[in-house]
Amino acid sequence: MQSELLTQGFLISLLAGTIRTSVPILFTALGDIFTQRAGILNLGLEGIMLMGALGGFVGAYFTNSLWLGVLLAILVGTLFSLIMAFLSVTVKANQVIAGTALTILGTGLSAYLYRSIFGVQKLPPQVEAFPALKIPILGDLPILGPVLFNHNILVYLALGLVVVTYLVLEKTTFGLSVRAVGEHPRAADSRGINVPLVRYLCVMIGGAFAGLGGAFLSIGFMNTFLDQMVAGRGFIAVAVVIFARWNPYRALGAALLFGGANALQLRLQAIGMPVPHQFLLALPYIITILVLLSVSKKAEFPAAYTVPYSRSER
């Protein structure tokens, strides 16, 4: 057993798996950075990811185009997130309750729609997943090649969006508006910033990214749609954002941490590690709880976090 853990093949498999399994969390966390920086806590990401996973799979299955599936997943995620935006911004409902309800709705609705479209089959329908793209020259490097430069296009897209998210939030007028709305919505309003519009847009951006994260699971990783396939990744993404303190680069590191825990439990099960598989399956969630406990007292949330804004209230 120890000899299997120390092999180069095990290390490469673990590190490459860490990157792949972190991608759906990373996509969702990057979008949720916009949402949380604008002062909205969206606990409905789990349901949005499931709807995005279904939309991506249905789109790819019936059009024979993976990219159309991705676009449909983004559209579904964006539209489904409008429910959260309406409840939290317009209705000013309790955001924890609204997000929990959205997750329950997405979980049930995605399962119902899947069975309505495909029926009950012994073998679930599948699609051809995005192929791995080996980067010339870099892909041939020992160890680093198969770990970093031999993934499908969605993995590279996720890594590129880390930079884009940082630039948008820190170097653009829109990013400044997002931060102002999350910190001092009344001051932002007095400067002519449309607070409800910015919050709507940020929730929708979060939904689009969550839909993309769901699509990665269904057509970029598992090649099919399964009930509960998101398996808590939406909630982990929320934890990642808090742990990263709303910084995209830190979010990448946190996503890799959770992805590594997931990849490790899969590899340990594959080699027959004499540890109860229930413990291994719970490992990513145990890490999530420990991380939240460690950062909850230190996290500096936006001043208007989860606080509804009304121009008429003084």
Coordinates of N, CA, C and O in Angstrom, one line a residue, residues 12 18 24 27 36 58 77 95 99 105-106 110-111 131 137 146 180 185 212 218 220 226 239 286 293-294 296 305 311:
I12 N 1.2 12.1 -10.0 CA 0.7 12.8 -11.2 C -0.8 12.7 -11.2 O -1.5 13.7 -11.5
T18 N -6.7 16.8 -8.9 CA -6.9 17.9 -8.0 C -7.4 19.1 -8.9 O -8.4 19.8 -8.5
P24 N -15.2 22.9 -11.1 CA -16.6 23.3 -10.9 C -16.8 24.2 -9.7 O -17.6 25.1 -9.6
F27 N -15.2 27.7 -10.8 CA -16.2 28.5 -11.6 C -17.2 29.2 -10.8 O -17.5 30.4 -10.9
Q36 N -21.2 38.1 -3.6 CA -21.0 38.5 -2.2 C -20.4 39.9 -2.1 O -20.7 40.6 -1.1
V58 N -28.5 18.6 -21.6 CA -29.6 18.6 -22.6 C -29.2 19.3 -23.9 O -29.5 18.8 -25.0
G77 N -28.4 29.0 -15.9 CA -27.9 29.5 -14.6 C -28.3 30.9 -14.4 O -28.7 31.3 -13.3
Q95 N -32.2 36.3 3.0 CA -31.3 35.7 2.0 C -31.0 34.2 2.2 O -30.8 33.4 1.3
G99 N -32.2 31.5 -0.4 CA -31.2 30.6 -1.1 C -31.4 29.2 -0.8 O -31.3 28.3 -1.7
L105 N -35.5 23.9 -4.7 CA -36.2 24.0 -6.0 C -35.4 23.4 -7.1 O -35.9 22.6 -8.0
G106 N -34.1 23.8 -7.2 CA -33.3 23.3 -8.3 C -33.0 21.9 -8.2 O -33.0 21.2 -9.2
S110 N -34.6 19.9 -11.4 CA -33.7 19.3 -12.3 C -34.0 17.8 -12.4 O -33.9 17.2 -13.6
A111 N -34.3 17.1 -11.3 CA -34.6 15.7 -11.4 C -35.9 15.4 -12.1 O -36.0 14.5 -13.0
P131 N -12.6 16.9 -25.2 CA -11.3 16.1 -25.2 C -10.2 16.9 -24.5 O -10.3 18.1 -24.4
I137 N 4.8 21.2 -26.5 CA 6.0 21.4 -25.8 C 5.8 21.3 -24.3 O 6.4 20.4 -23.6
P146 N 1.7 16.4 -17.8 CA 0.4 15.8 -17.6 C -0.4 16.4 -16.4 O -1.6 16.3 -16.4
A180 N -18.5 49.3 -4.0 CA -19.2 50.4 -3.3 C -20.6 49.9 -2.8 O -21.0 50.2 -1.7
P185 N -24.0 51.0 0.3 CA -25.0 51.2 -0.8 C -25.6 52.6 -0.8 O -25.9 53.1 -1.9
L212 N -22.1 27.4 -15.5 CA -20.9 26.9 -16.2 C -20.2 25.8 -15.3 O -19.7 24.8 -15.9
S218 N -21.4 17.9 -16.0 CA -22.2 17.0 -16.8 C -21.6 16.7 -18.2 O -21.7 15.6 -18.7
G220 N -18.2 18.0 -19.1 CA -16.8 18.2 -19.2 C -16.1 17.2 -18.3 O -14.8 17.1 -18.2
L226 N -26.6 13.3 -13.5 CA -27.1 12.4 -12.4 C -27.7 13.3 -11.3 O -27.2 14.4 -11.1
A239 N -18.1 28.7 0.8 CA -17.1 28.6 1.8 C -15.7 29.1 1.2 O -15.0 29.8 1.9
I286 N -15.5 17.6 5.6 CA -14.9 17.8 6.9 C -13.9 19.0 6.8 O -13.9 19.9 7.7
L293 N -14.8 27.1 10.3 CA -14.5 27.4 11.7 C -13.3 28.3 11.9 O -13.3 29.1 12.8
S294 N -12.3 28.0 11.1 CA -11.0 28.8 11.3 C -11.1 30.2 10.8 O -10.4 31.1 11.3
S296 N -14.2 32.0 10.2 CA -15.4 32.7 10.4 C -15.3 33.9 11.3 O -15.9 35.0 11.2
Y305 N -23.3 43.4 3.9 CA -23.5 42.0 3.5 C -24.8 41.5 4.1 O -25.1 41.6 5.3
R311 N -34.1 52.8 -0.7 CA -33.8 54.2 -0.8 C -34.7 55.0 0.2 O -34.3 56.0 0.7

